PDB file of C-alpha atoms and ligand atoms in Angstrom:
ATOM      1  CA  MET A   1      -5.048 -33.136 -18.606  1.00  0.00           C
ATOM      2  CA  LYS A   2      -2.038 -30.381 -17.547  1.00  0.00           C
ATOM      3  CA  GLY A   3      -4.082 -26.966 -17.136  1.00  0.00           C
ATOM      4  CA  LYS A   4      -1.839 -24.747 -19.462  1.00  0.00           C
ATOM      5  CA  SER A   5       0.445 -22.519 -16.733  1.00  0.00           C
ATOM      6  CA  ILE A   6      -0.782 -19.330 -15.623  1.00  0.00           C
ATOM      7  CA  VAL A   7       2.051 -16.706 -15.170  1.00  0.00           C
ATOM      8  CA  THR A   8       0.357 -14.439 -12.315  1.00  0.00           C
ATOM      9  CA  LYS A   9       1.335 -10.595 -13.307  1.00  0.00           C
ATOM     10  CA  GLU A  10       1.208  -7.325 -10.636  1.00  0.00           C
ATOM     11  CA  LEU A  11       0.309  -4.662 -12.139  1.00  0.00           C
ATOM     12  CA  VAL A  12       0.775  -1.750  -9.679  1.00  0.00           C
ATOM     13  CA  VAL A  13      -0.178   1.771  -9.611  1.00  0.00           C
ATOM     14  CA  ILE A  14       1.006   4.993  -7.460  1.00  0.00           C
ATOM     15  CA  SER A  15       1.811   8.594  -7.178  1.00  0.00           C
ATOM     16  CA  GLY A  16       3.543  10.571  -6.324  1.00  0.00           C
ATOM     17  CA  LYS A  17       1.153  11.822  -3.146  1.00  0.00           C
ATOM     18  CA  GLY A  18      -2.555  11.062  -1.956  1.00  0.00           C
ATOM     19  CA  GLY A  19      -5.271  13.354  -3.859  1.00  0.00           C
ATOM     20  CA  THR A  20      -4.287  12.298  -7.484  1.00  0.00           C
ATOM     21  CA  GLY A  21      -6.684   9.994  -8.037  1.00  0.00           C
ATOM     22  CA  LYS A  22      -4.982   7.097  -8.254  1.00  0.00           C
ATOM     23  CA  THR A  23      -7.656   5.078  -6.409  1.00  0.00           C
ATOM     24  CA  SER A  24     -10.792   6.299  -8.826  1.00  0.00           C
ATOM     25  CA  ILE A  25      -8.341   5.102 -11.170  1.00  0.00           C
ATOM     26  CA  VAL A  26      -7.147   1.779  -9.825  1.00  0.00           C
ATOM     27  CA  ALA A  27     -11.210   1.520  -9.413  1.00  0.00           C
ATOM     28  CA  SER A  28     -12.343   2.085 -12.444  1.00  0.00           C
ATOM     29  CA  PHE A  29      -8.860  -1.441 -13.171  1.00  0.00           C
ATOM     30  CA  ALA A  30     -10.765  -3.310 -11.704  1.00  0.00           C
ATOM     31  CA  ALA A  31     -13.910  -2.252 -13.578  1.00  0.00           C
ATOM     32  CA  LEU A  32     -13.016  -2.931 -16.865  1.00  0.00           C
ATOM     33  CA  ALA A  33     -10.480  -5.649 -16.689  1.00  0.00           C
ATOM     34  CA  GLU A  34     -12.041  -9.186 -17.088  1.00  0.00           C
ATOM     35  CA  LYS A  35     -10.577 -10.669 -14.735  1.00  0.00           C
ATOM     36  CA  VAL A  36      -7.734  -9.746 -11.432  1.00  0.00           C
ATOM     37  CA  VAL A  37      -7.062  -9.505  -8.154  1.00  0.00           C
ATOM     38  CA  LEU A  38      -7.506  -6.564  -6.120  1.00  0.00           C
ATOM     39  CA  ALA A  39      -5.079  -5.962  -3.281  1.00  0.00           C
ATOM     40  CA  ASP A  40      -4.996  -1.977  -1.871  1.00  0.00           C
ATOM     41  CA  CYS A  41      -1.943  -1.607  -0.802  1.00  0.00           C
ATOM     42  CA  ASP A  42      -2.892   2.042   0.516  1.00  0.00           C
ATOM     43  CA  VAL A  43      -2.611   0.972   4.317  1.00  0.00           C
ATOM     44  CA  ASP A  44      -2.560   4.377   5.631  1.00  0.00           C
ATOM     45  CA  ALA A  45      -5.633   5.805   3.619  1.00  0.00           C
ATOM     46  CA  ALA A  46      -7.323   2.571   2.252  1.00  0.00           C
ATOM     47  CA  ASP A  47     -10.120   3.588   0.569  1.00  0.00           C
ATOM     48  CA  LEU A  48     -10.540   1.042  -2.839  1.00  0.00           C
ATOM     49  CA  HIS A  49     -13.683  -0.534  -0.951  1.00  0.00           C
ATOM     50  CA  LEU A  50     -15.386   2.638  -0.778  1.00  0.00           C
ATOM     51  CA  VAL A  51     -16.162   2.469  -4.329  1.00  0.00           C
ATOM     52  CA  LEU A  52     -16.183  -2.024  -4.274  1.00  0.00           C
ATOM     53  CA  GLY A  53     -18.229  -2.342  -1.593  1.00  0.00           C
ATOM     54  CA  PRO A  54     -16.290  -5.236  -0.249  1.00  0.00           C
ATOM     55  CA  ARG A  55     -17.961  -7.731   1.570  1.00  0.00           C
ATOM     56  CA  THR A  56     -15.627  -9.271   3.724  1.00  0.00           C
ATOM     57  CA  ILE A  57     -14.980 -13.523   4.065  1.00  0.00           C
ATOM     58  CA  LYS A  58     -11.306 -13.688   5.539  1.00  0.00           C
ATOM     59  CA  ARG A  59     -10.569 -10.642   8.775  1.00  0.00           C
ATOM     60  CA  GLU A  60      -6.644 -11.731  10.546  1.00  0.00           C
ATOM     61  CA  ASP A  61      -4.989  -9.252  12.635  1.00  0.00           C
ATOM     62  CA  PHE A  62      -1.883  -7.772  11.902  1.00  0.00           C
ATOM     63  CA  SER A  63       1.627  -8.435  14.246  1.00  0.00           C
ATOM     64  CA  GLY A  64       3.888  -6.119  12.261  1.00  0.00           C
ATOM     65  CA  GLY A  65       6.339  -6.474  16.034  1.00  0.00           C
ATOM     66  CA  SER A  66       6.392  -7.048  19.808  1.00  0.00           C
ATOM     67  CA  ARG A  67       6.275  -4.633  22.327  1.00  0.00           C
ATOM     68  CA  ALA A  68       7.635  -4.991  26.102  1.00  0.00           C
ATOM     69  CA  ARG A  69       5.988  -4.879  29.194  1.00  0.00           C
ATOM     70  CA  ILE A  70       7.588  -4.990  32.566  1.00  0.00           C
ATOM     71  CA  MET A  71       5.561  -7.663  35.182  1.00  0.00           C
ATOM     72  CA  SER A  72       5.116  -5.745  37.501  1.00  0.00           C
ATOM     73  CA  GLY A  73       5.171  -8.404  40.615  1.00  0.00           C
ATOM     74  CA  HIS A  74       8.633  -8.494  39.304  1.00  0.00           C
ATOM     75  CA  CYS A  75      10.153  -5.623  39.048  1.00  0.00           C
ATOM     76  CA  THR A  76      12.107  -4.350  42.178  1.00  0.00           C
ATOM     77  CA  ALA A  77      12.152  -0.540  40.677  1.00  0.00           C
ATOM     78  CA  CYS A  78      15.812  -0.227  40.150  1.00  0.00           C
ATOM     79  CA  GLY A  79      15.389   2.083  36.951  1.00  0.00           C
ATOM     80  CA  LYS A  80      17.896   0.886  34.947  1.00  0.00           C
ATOM     81  CA  CYS A  81      15.167   0.128  31.799  1.00  0.00           C
ATOM     82  CA  GLU A  82      14.573   3.952  31.865  1.00  0.00           C
ATOM     83  CA  GLU A  83      18.460   4.563  31.808  1.00  0.00           C
ATOM     84  CA  VAL A  84      18.828   1.942  28.736  1.00  0.00           C
ATOM     85  CA  CYS A  85      15.534   3.339  26.618  1.00  0.00           C
ATOM     86  CA  ARG A  86      16.725   5.140  23.695  1.00  0.00           C
ATOM     87  CA  PHE A  87      12.772   5.750  23.032  1.00  0.00           C
ATOM     88  CA  ASP A  88      11.927   7.536  26.616  1.00  0.00           C
ATOM     89  CA  ALA A  89       8.986   4.019  26.538  1.00  0.00           C
ATOM     90  CA  ILE A  90       9.840   3.995  30.123  1.00  0.00           C
ATOM     91  CA  SER A  91       7.791   5.954  33.782  1.00  0.00           C
ATOM     92  CA  TYR A  92       7.879   5.459  36.793  1.00  0.00           C
ATOM     93  CA  ASP A  93       4.080   4.806  37.131  1.00  0.00           C
ATOM     94  CA  GLY A  94       3.622   1.291  37.529  1.00  0.00           C
ATOM     95  CA  PRO A  95       1.314   0.079  40.840  1.00  0.00           C
ATOM     96  CA  GLY A  96       3.305  -1.241  43.307  1.00  0.00           C
ATOM     97  CA  ASN A  97       4.455  -4.833  45.037  1.00  0.00           C
ATOM     98  CA  GLY A  98       4.954  -5.964  48.280  1.00  0.00           C
ATOM     99  CA  LYS A  99       8.857  -5.263  47.905  1.00  0.00           C
ATOM    100  CA  VAL A 100       7.836  -1.603  46.304  1.00  0.00           C
ATOM    101  CA  GLU A 101       5.123   1.264  46.747  1.00  0.00           C
ATOM    102  CA  THR A 102       6.218   1.931  42.632  1.00  0.00           C
ATOM    103  CA  THR A 103       7.306  -0.032  39.941  1.00  0.00           C
ATOM    104  CA  TYR A 104       8.076   0.623  36.340  1.00  0.00           C
ATOM    105  CA  ARG A 105       5.751   1.053  33.647  1.00  0.00           C
ATOM    106  CA  ILE A 106       5.956   0.725  29.198  1.00  0.00           C
ATOM    107  CA  ASP A 107       3.838   2.935  27.264  1.00  0.00           C
ATOM    108  CA  PRO A 108       3.106   0.609  24.598  1.00  0.00           C
ATOM    109  CA  ILE A 109       2.311   3.000  21.663  1.00  0.00           C
ATOM    110  CA  ALA A 110       6.317   4.712  22.412  1.00  0.00           C
ATOM    111  CA  CYS A 111       8.015   1.216  22.583  1.00  0.00           C
ATOM    112  CA  GLU A 112       9.820   0.592  19.547  1.00  0.00           C
ATOM    113  CA  GLY A 113      10.206  -3.443  20.455  1.00  0.00           C
ATOM    114  CA  CYS A 114      13.915  -3.073  20.300  1.00  0.00           C
ATOM    115  CA  GLY A 115      14.080  -6.068  23.132  1.00  0.00           C
ATOM    116  CA  VAL A 116      17.396  -3.847  25.413  1.00  0.00           C
ATOM    117  CA  CYS A 117      15.318  -2.795  28.334  1.00  0.00           C
ATOM    118  CA  ASP A 118      15.039  -6.814  28.422  1.00  0.00           C
ATOM    119  CA  TYR A 119      18.460  -7.346  28.454  1.00  0.00           C
ATOM    120  CA  PHE A 120      19.585  -5.019  31.283  1.00  0.00           C
ATOM    121  CA  CYS A 121      16.635  -6.295  34.049  1.00  0.00           C
ATOM    122  CA  PRO A 122      17.963  -7.537  35.839  1.00  0.00           C
ATOM    123  CA  GLU A 123      15.349  -9.319  36.927  1.00  0.00           C
ATOM    124  CA  ASN A 124      13.730 -11.131  34.308  1.00  0.00           C
ATOM    125  CA  ALA A 125      10.454  -8.934  35.302  1.00  0.00           C
ATOM    126  CA  ILE A 126       9.896  -8.037  31.500  1.00  0.00           C
ATOM    127  CA  GLU A 127       8.270  -9.608  28.346  1.00  0.00           C
ATOM    128  CA  PHE A 128       8.041  -9.344  25.136  1.00  0.00           C
ATOM    129  CA  ALA A 129       3.508 -10.238  23.360  1.00  0.00           C
ATOM    130  CA  PRO A 130       3.433  -9.101  19.412  1.00  0.00           C
ATOM    131  CA  ALA A 131       1.858  -6.181  19.196  1.00  0.00           C
ATOM    132  CA  VAL A 132      -1.769  -5.724  17.413  1.00  0.00           C
ATOM    133  CA  ASN A 133      -0.492  -3.555  15.211  1.00  0.00           C
ATOM    134  CA  GLY A 134      -3.753  -3.075  12.258  1.00  0.00           C
ATOM    135  CA  LYS A 135      -6.262  -5.548  11.270  1.00  0.00           C
ATOM    136  CA  TRP A 136      -6.292  -7.224   7.383  1.00  0.00           C
ATOM    137  CA  PHE A 137      -9.285  -8.091   5.038  1.00  0.00           C
ATOM    138  CA  VAL A 138     -10.002 -10.557   2.914  1.00  0.00           C
ATOM    139  CA  SER A 139     -13.396  -9.952   0.450  1.00  0.00           C
ATOM    140  CA  GLU A 140     -15.514 -10.683  -2.900  1.00  0.00           C
ATOM    141  CA  THR A 141     -15.850  -7.191  -4.640  1.00  0.00           C
ATOM    142  CA  ARG A 142     -18.878  -7.383  -8.139  1.00  0.00           C
ATOM    143  CA  CYS A 143     -15.057  -7.189  -9.721  1.00  0.00           C
ATOM    144  CA  GLY A 144     -13.426  -9.238  -8.625  1.00  0.00           C
ATOM    145  CA  PRO A 145     -11.840 -10.471  -4.796  1.00  0.00           C
ATOM    146  CA  MET A 146     -10.688  -7.791  -2.700  1.00  0.00           C
ATOM    147  CA  VAL A 147      -7.543  -8.179  -0.189  1.00  0.00           C
ATOM    148  CA  HIS A 148      -7.112  -4.571   2.239  1.00  0.00           C
ATOM    149  CA  ALA A 149      -5.785  -3.617   5.584  1.00  0.00           C
ATOM    150  CA  ARG A 150      -6.499  -1.071   8.158  1.00  0.00           C
ATOM    151  CA  LEU A 151      -3.298   0.258  10.487  1.00  0.00           C
ATOM    152  CA  GLY A 152      -4.965   1.013  13.885  1.00  0.00           C
ATOM    153  CA  VAL A 153      -4.115   4.529  15.042  1.00  0.00           C
ATOM    154  CA  ALA A 154      -0.626   5.581  15.468  1.00  0.00           C
ATOM    155  CA  GLU A 155       1.226   2.341  13.938  1.00  0.00           C
ATOM    156  CA  GLU A 156       4.350   1.900  11.873  1.00  0.00           C
ATOM    157  CA  ASN A 157       5.240  -1.175  10.248  1.00  0.00           C
ATOM    158  CA  SER A 158       3.329  -0.591   7.466  1.00  0.00           C
ATOM    159  CA  GLY A 159       5.851  -1.628   4.920  1.00  0.00           C
ATOM    160  CA  LYS A 160       5.191  -4.557   6.893  1.00  0.00           C
ATOM    161  CA  LEU A 161       1.050  -4.677   5.749  1.00  0.00           C
ATOM    162  CA  VAL A 162       2.016  -3.617   2.481  1.00  0.00           C
ATOM    163  CA  THR A 163       4.084  -7.057   2.044  1.00  0.00           C
ATOM    164  CA  LEU A 164       1.447  -8.480   3.739  1.00  0.00           C
ATOM    165  CA  VAL A 165      -1.504  -7.536   1.414  1.00  0.00           C
ATOM    166  CA  ARG A 166       0.656  -8.150  -1.596  1.00  0.00           C
ATOM    167  CA  THR A 167       1.950 -11.760  -1.019  1.00  0.00           C
ATOM    168  CA  GLN A 168      -1.627 -12.632  -0.238  1.00  0.00           C
ATOM    169  CA  ALA A 169      -3.620 -10.937  -3.027  1.00  0.00           C
ATOM    170  CA  LYS A 170      -1.222 -13.331  -5.847  1.00  0.00           C
ATOM    171  CA  LYS A 171      -1.687 -15.907  -3.389  1.00  0.00           C
ATOM    172  CA  ILE A 172      -4.830 -16.032  -4.274  1.00  0.00           C
ATOM    173  CA  ALA A 173      -4.561 -14.882  -8.063  1.00  0.00           C
ATOM    174  CA  GLU A 174      -2.787 -18.273  -8.319  1.00  0.00           C
ATOM    175  CA  GLU A 175      -4.853 -20.833  -6.677  1.00  0.00           C
ATOM    176  CA  GLN A 176      -7.667 -19.151  -8.710  1.00  0.00           C
ATOM    177  CA  ARG A 177      -5.616 -19.028 -11.381  1.00  0.00           C
ATOM    178  CA  GLN A 178      -5.951 -14.905 -12.661  1.00  0.00           C
ATOM    179  CA  ASP A 179      -3.323 -13.754 -14.665  1.00  0.00           C
ATOM    180  CA  LEU A 180      -2.858 -10.052 -12.657  1.00  0.00           C
ATOM    181  CA  VAL A 181      -2.606  -9.107  -9.555  1.00  0.00           C
ATOM    182  CA  LEU A 182      -4.098  -5.453  -9.461  1.00  0.00           C
ATOM    183  CA  ILE A 183      -2.413  -2.700  -7.009  1.00  0.00           C
ATOM    184  CA  ASP A 184      -3.077  -0.068  -5.801  1.00  0.00           C
ATOM    185  CA  GLY A 185       0.311   1.165  -4.102  1.00  0.00           C
ATOM    186  CA  ALA A 186       0.964   3.794  -1.235  1.00  0.00           C
ATOM    187  CA  PRO A 187       1.880   6.907  -2.217  1.00  0.00           C
ATOM    188  CA  GLY A 188       4.734   9.012  -1.669  1.00  0.00           C
ATOM    189  CA  ILE A 189       8.772   6.833  -2.024  1.00  0.00           C
ATOM    190  CA  GLY A 190       9.145   5.577   1.596  1.00  0.00           C
ATOM    191  CA  CYS A 191       8.918   2.056   2.870  1.00  0.00           C
ATOM    192  CA  PRO A 192       5.335   1.267   1.882  1.00  0.00           C
ATOM    193  CA  VAL A 193       5.002   2.147  -1.328  1.00  0.00           C
ATOM    194  CA  VAL A 194       9.023   0.588  -2.289  1.00  0.00           C
ATOM    195  CA  ALA A 195       6.935  -2.145  -0.447  1.00  0.00           C
ATOM    196  CA  SER A 196       4.557  -2.162  -2.955  1.00  0.00           C
ATOM    197  CA  ILE A 197       6.906  -1.874  -6.210  1.00  0.00           C
ATOM    198  CA  THR A 198       9.467  -4.068  -5.282  1.00  0.00           C
ATOM    199  CA  GLY A 199       9.105  -7.083  -7.929  1.00  0.00           C
ATOM    200  CA  ALA A 200       6.390  -5.802  -9.400  1.00  0.00           C
ATOM    201  CA  ASP A 201       5.559  -6.210 -13.518  1.00  0.00           C
ATOM    202  CA  LEU A 202       4.855  -2.971 -14.376  1.00  0.00           C
ATOM    203  CA  VAL A 203       4.038   0.283 -12.665  1.00  0.00           C
ATOM    204  CA  LEU A 204       1.644   3.167 -13.365  1.00  0.00           C
ATOM    205  CA  VAL A 205       2.271   6.305 -12.086  1.00  0.00           C
ATOM    206  CA  VAL A 206      -0.276   8.770 -11.790  1.00  0.00           C
ATOM    207  CA  THR A 207       0.492  12.260 -11.581  1.00  0.00           C
ATOM    208  CA  GLU A 208      -1.326  15.106 -12.173  1.00  0.00           C
ATOM    209  CA  PRO A 209       0.076  18.967 -14.077  1.00  0.00           C
ATOM    210  CA  THR A 210       0.976  21.108 -11.299  1.00  0.00           C
ATOM    211  CA  LEU A 211       4.945  21.776 -10.620  1.00  0.00           C
ATOM    212  CA  SER A 212       4.307  19.907  -7.275  1.00  0.00           C
ATOM    213  CA  GLY A 213       2.933  16.653  -9.488  1.00  0.00           C
ATOM    214  CA  LEU A 214       6.716  16.421 -11.674  1.00  0.00           C
ATOM    215  CA  HIS A 215       8.466  17.058  -8.656  1.00  0.00           C
ATOM    216  CA  ASP A 216       7.274  13.800  -7.820  1.00  0.00           C
ATOM    217  CA  LEU A 217       7.311  12.122 -10.675  1.00  0.00           C
ATOM    218  CA  GLN A 218      11.314  12.119 -11.318  1.00  0.00           C
ATOM    219  CA  ARG A 219      11.128  10.963  -7.637  1.00  0.00           C
ATOM    220  CA  VAL A 220       9.164   7.817  -8.185  1.00  0.00           C
ATOM    221  CA  SER A 221      10.242   7.301 -11.535  1.00  0.00           C
ATOM    222  CA  ASP A 222      14.416   7.326  -9.732  1.00  0.00           C
ATOM    223  CA  LEU A 223      12.938   4.906  -7.909  1.00  0.00           C
ATOM    224  CA  THR A 224      10.925   2.710 -10.210  1.00  0.00           C
ATOM    225  CA  LYS A 225      14.262   3.253 -12.834  1.00  0.00           C
ATOM    226  CA  HIS A 226      16.941   1.564  -9.624  1.00  0.00           C
ATOM    227  CA  PHE A 227      14.429  -1.542  -9.277  1.00  0.00           C
ATOM    228  CA  GLY A 228      14.152  -2.056 -13.095  1.00  0.00           C
ATOM    229  CA  ILE A 229      10.180  -1.848 -13.009  1.00  0.00           C
ATOM    230  CA  GLU A 230       8.723  -1.328 -16.933  1.00  0.00           C
ATOM    231  CA  THR A 231       6.895   2.373 -15.145  1.00  0.00           C
ATOM    232  CA  LEU A 232       4.565   4.074 -17.688  1.00  0.00           C
ATOM    233  CA  VAL A 233       2.972   7.289 -17.200  1.00  0.00           C
ATOM    234  CA  CYS A 234      -0.760   9.282 -16.614  1.00  0.00           C
ATOM    235  CA  ILE A 235      -1.134  12.906 -16.217  1.00  0.00           C
ATOM    236  CA  ASN A 236      -4.391  13.111 -14.646  1.00  0.00           C
ATOM    237  CA  LYS A 237      -6.785  16.014 -14.695  1.00  0.00           C
ATOM    238  CA  SER A 238      -4.506  16.598 -17.211  1.00  0.00           C
ATOM    239  CA  ASP A 239      -6.063  19.841 -19.171  1.00  0.00           C
ATOM    240  CA  LEU A 240      -5.910  22.105 -15.088  1.00  0.00           C
ATOM    241  CA  ASN A 241      -2.127  23.125 -16.734  1.00  0.00           C
ATOM    242  CA  GLU A 242      -1.963  22.504 -20.029  1.00  0.00           C
ATOM    243  CA  ASP A 243       2.594  24.242 -19.940  1.00  0.00           C
ATOM    244  CA  LEU A 244       3.062  21.501 -16.916  1.00  0.00           C
ATOM    245  CA  ALA A 245       0.431  18.937 -19.198  1.00  0.00           C
ATOM    246  CA  SER A 246       3.154  19.252 -21.545  1.00  0.00           C
ATOM    247  CA  GLU A 247       6.723  19.467 -19.728  1.00  0.00           C
ATOM    248  CA  ILE A 248       5.516  16.494 -17.418  1.00  0.00           C
ATOM    249  CA  GLU A 249       4.957  14.577 -21.207  1.00  0.00           C
ATOM    250  CA  THR A 250       8.456  15.014 -21.949  1.00  0.00           C
ATOM    251  CA  GLN A 251      10.261  14.259 -18.752  1.00  0.00           C
ATOM    252  CA  THR A 252       8.539  11.695 -18.826  1.00  0.00           C
ATOM    253  CA  ARG A 253       9.895  10.610 -22.091  1.00  0.00           C
ATOM    254  CA  GLN A 254      13.756  11.589 -20.854  1.00  0.00           C
ATOM    255  CA  ARG A 255      13.859   9.705 -18.095  1.00  0.00           C
ATOM    256  CA  GLY A 256      12.871   6.688 -20.770  1.00  0.00           C
ATOM    257  CA  LEU A 257       9.474   6.184 -19.328  1.00  0.00           C
ATOM    258  CA  ARG A 258       6.510   5.802 -21.066  1.00  0.00           C
ATOM    259  CA  MET A 259       2.910   8.102 -21.679  1.00  0.00           C
ATOM    260  CA  ALA A 260       0.188   5.537 -21.268  1.00  0.00           C
ATOM    261  CA  GLY A 261      -1.779   8.379 -21.867  1.00  0.00           C
ATOM    262  CA  ARG A 262      -4.173  11.825 -20.149  1.00  0.00           C
ATOM    263  CA  VAL A 263      -7.231  11.935 -18.291  1.00  0.00           C
ATOM    264  CA  ARG A 264      -9.338  15.127 -18.489  1.00  0.00           C
ATOM    265  CA  TYR A 265     -10.674  16.707 -15.678  1.00  0.00           C
ATOM    266  CA  ASP A 266     -14.123  15.709 -14.870  1.00  0.00           C
ATOM    267  CA  ARG A 267     -16.563  16.798 -11.881  1.00  0.00           C
ATOM    268  CA  VAL A 268     -18.644  13.094 -13.036  1.00  0.00           C
ATOM    269  CA  VAL A 269     -15.457  11.528 -10.736  1.00  0.00           C
ATOM    270  CA  THR A 270     -16.736  12.653  -8.053  1.00  0.00           C
ATOM    271  CA  GLU A 271     -19.762  12.180  -8.156  1.00  0.00           C
ATOM    272  CA  ALA A 272     -19.488   8.990  -9.566  1.00  0.00           C
ATOM    273  CA  GLN A 273     -17.759   8.491  -6.311  1.00  0.00           C
ATOM    274  CA  ILE A 274     -20.843   9.291  -3.897  1.00  0.00           C
ATOM    275  CA  LYS A 275     -22.449   6.773  -6.179  1.00  0.00           C
ATOM    276  CA  LYS A 276     -20.231   4.397  -4.825  1.00  0.00           C
ATOM    277  CA  LYS A 277     -19.338   3.225  -8.157  1.00  0.00           C
ATOM    278  CA  SER A 278     -16.537   3.228 -11.176  1.00  0.00           C
ATOM    279  CA  VAL A 279     -15.834   6.134 -13.007  1.00  0.00           C
ATOM    280  CA  VAL A 280     -16.493   4.185 -16.155  1.00  0.00           C
ATOM    281  CA  GLU A 281     -19.494   2.353 -14.586  1.00  0.00           C
ATOM    282  CA  TYR A 282     -21.580   5.607 -13.976  1.00  0.00           C
ATOM    283  CA  ALA A 283     -20.964   7.227 -16.539  1.00  0.00           C
ATOM    284  CA  LYS A 284     -20.127   6.185 -20.440  1.00  0.00           C
ATOM    285  CA  ASN A 285     -17.869   9.446 -22.505  1.00  0.00           C
ATOM    286  CA  GLY A 286     -16.288  12.040 -21.349  1.00  0.00           C
ATOM    287  CA  VAL A 287     -13.607  11.473 -18.767  1.00  0.00           C
ATOM    288  CA  ALA A 288     -14.548   7.522 -19.165  1.00  0.00           C
ATOM    289  CA  THR A 289     -13.607   7.437 -22.304  1.00  0.00           C
ATOM    290  CA  ASP A 290      -9.722   8.729 -21.479  1.00  0.00           C
ATOM    291  CA  ILE A 291     -10.093   5.987 -18.979  1.00  0.00           C
ATOM    292  CA  LYS A 292     -10.382   3.385 -21.447  1.00  0.00           C
ATOM    293  CA  GLN A 293      -8.428   4.298 -23.601  1.00  0.00           C
ATOM    294  CA  LEU A 294      -5.817   4.499 -21.038  1.00  0.00           C
ATOM    295  CA  TRP A 295      -6.498   1.222 -19.559  1.00  0.00           C
ATOM    296  CA  ALA A 296      -5.993  -0.505 -24.125  1.00  0.00           C
ATOM    297  CA  GLU A 297      -2.459   1.437 -23.224  1.00  0.00           C
ATOM    298  CA  VAL A 298      -1.572  -0.733 -19.916  1.00  0.00           C
ATOM    299  CA  SER A 299      -3.033  -3.831 -21.046  1.00  0.00           C
ATOM    300  CA  ASP A 300      -1.330  -3.712 -24.010  1.00  0.00           C
ATOM    301  CA  ALA A 301       2.143  -2.861 -22.195  1.00  0.00           C
ATOM    302  CA  ILE A 302       1.289  -5.878 -19.661  1.00  0.00           C
ATOM    303  CA  SER A 303       0.304  -8.866 -22.253  1.00  0.00           C
ATOM    304  CA  ARG A 304       3.327  -7.736 -24.176  1.00  0.00           C
ATOM    305  CA  LEU A 305       6.050  -8.153 -21.206  1.00  0.00           C
ATOM    306  CA  ASP A 306       8.305 -10.897 -21.227  1.00  0.00           C
ATOM    307  CA  SER A 307       7.080 -14.224 -20.531  1.00  0.00           C
ATOM    308  CA  ARG A 308       8.363 -16.343 -17.425  1.00  0.00           C
ATOM    309  CA  PRO A 309       8.562 -19.588 -17.005  1.00  0.00           C
ATOM    310  CA  ALA A 310       6.140 -20.370 -13.850  1.00  0.00           C
ATOM    311  CA  GLU A 311       8.211 -19.922 -10.484  1.00  0.00           C
ATOM    312  CA  SER A 312       9.397 -24.023  -9.436  1.00  0.00           C
ATOM    313  CA  PRO A 313       8.626 -24.755  -5.619  1.00  0.00           C
ATOM    314  CA  SER A 314      11.298 -24.486  -3.416  1.00  0.00           C
TER     315      SER A 314
HETATM  316  S1  SF4 B 401      14.863  -2.628  34.815  1.00  0.00           S
HETATM  317 FE1  SF4 B 401      13.726  -4.572  35.567  1.00  0.00          FE
HETATM  318  S2  SF4 B 401      13.553  -4.703  37.472  1.00  0.00           S
HETATM  319 FE2  SF4 B 401      14.532  -2.684  37.064  1.00  0.00          FE
HETATM  320  S3  SF4 B 401      13.222  -1.326  36.814  1.00  0.00           S
HETATM  321 FE3  SF4 B 401      13.195  -2.119  35.003  1.00  0.00          FE
HETATM  322  S4  SF4 B 401      11.697  -3.562  34.447  1.00  0.00           S
HETATM  323 FE4  SF4 B 401      11.896  -3.485  36.853  1.00  0.00          FE
HETATM  324  S1  SF4 B 402      11.518  -2.219  23.918  1.00  0.00           S
HETATM  325 FE1  SF4 B 402      14.196  -0.724  23.718  1.00  0.00          FE
HETATM  326  S2  SF4 B 402      11.733   1.096  23.134  1.00  0.00           S
HETATM  327 FE2  SF4 B 402      10.348  -0.481  23.994  1.00  0.00          FE
HETATM  328  S3  SF4 B 402      10.654  -0.479  26.101  1.00  0.00           S
HETATM  329 FE3  SF4 B 402      12.557  -1.472  26.040  1.00  0.00          FE
HETATM  330  S4  SF4 B 402      14.188  -0.356  25.340  1.00  0.00           S
HETATM  331 FE4  SF4 B 402      12.773   0.971  25.106  1.00  0.00          FE
END
């Protein structure tokens, strides 16, 4: 008999900047959700694994593009490549060969892989190889499977890595017939956060009652509105400034978004992190109650999302 088809939904938790307590809320949601696949898309500062203690079962290189390399044996030191490189990635300090004493060399960190040097090199002395920019992992955690990643130092292309992490998490959820992917999104409003939310079903914005929190909420909500994604808002550490918390609630409503809840400031959050536990696993009352109420609101919003037909195979 064929099982009932499952439409996997993606919930993304984001914030306008790092340090708002977003990951702590995601870890608690992971503990509260009964069946979930986790995706840590904060690839520049991934820390969900610090709380969930994953056991890695798969590890792969991530290549976000190619880098040029001069094959010094073929280089005649004409200097054309250095002349055309707009990223100052080429210098005249490569090893000599039978024809010239010094050749040109490409700095792999400065190279953007644009290919212009290759196009102009008269000796076909430049080759391209995929650059390894980071690693991505599939792990088992006590709350379910998790896909996470680590971007190399000074590497860019984190938008591509975020997309990869999301895609892999969704694939696992569909294979395991899980109906929710819980995504710890990248902070900010740049390329990584766009990659975190594009095509998602629901976004929860975690903000805090500060002027920058209010400003970030405005920017982030413009972004989710642009992509037409249903958006909820939660104020973390809400009791630190009641006036600003109220102003955030007012602006949330004026922008047509829905308040999902407030979470009080509590030192228990830090204690839980030190013990490598989520807040709801570590504490029973206070801030843990706030997060449970928040999860109830978010779960309710997930269950009310329009049930869409399962995608037909292309
Ligand atoms: S353009 Fe080609 S031959 Fe000329 S310096 Fe660069 S690598 Fe060498
Ligand atoms: S690929 Fe582009 S950025 Fe890299 S060395 Fe060549 S010209 Fe410069």
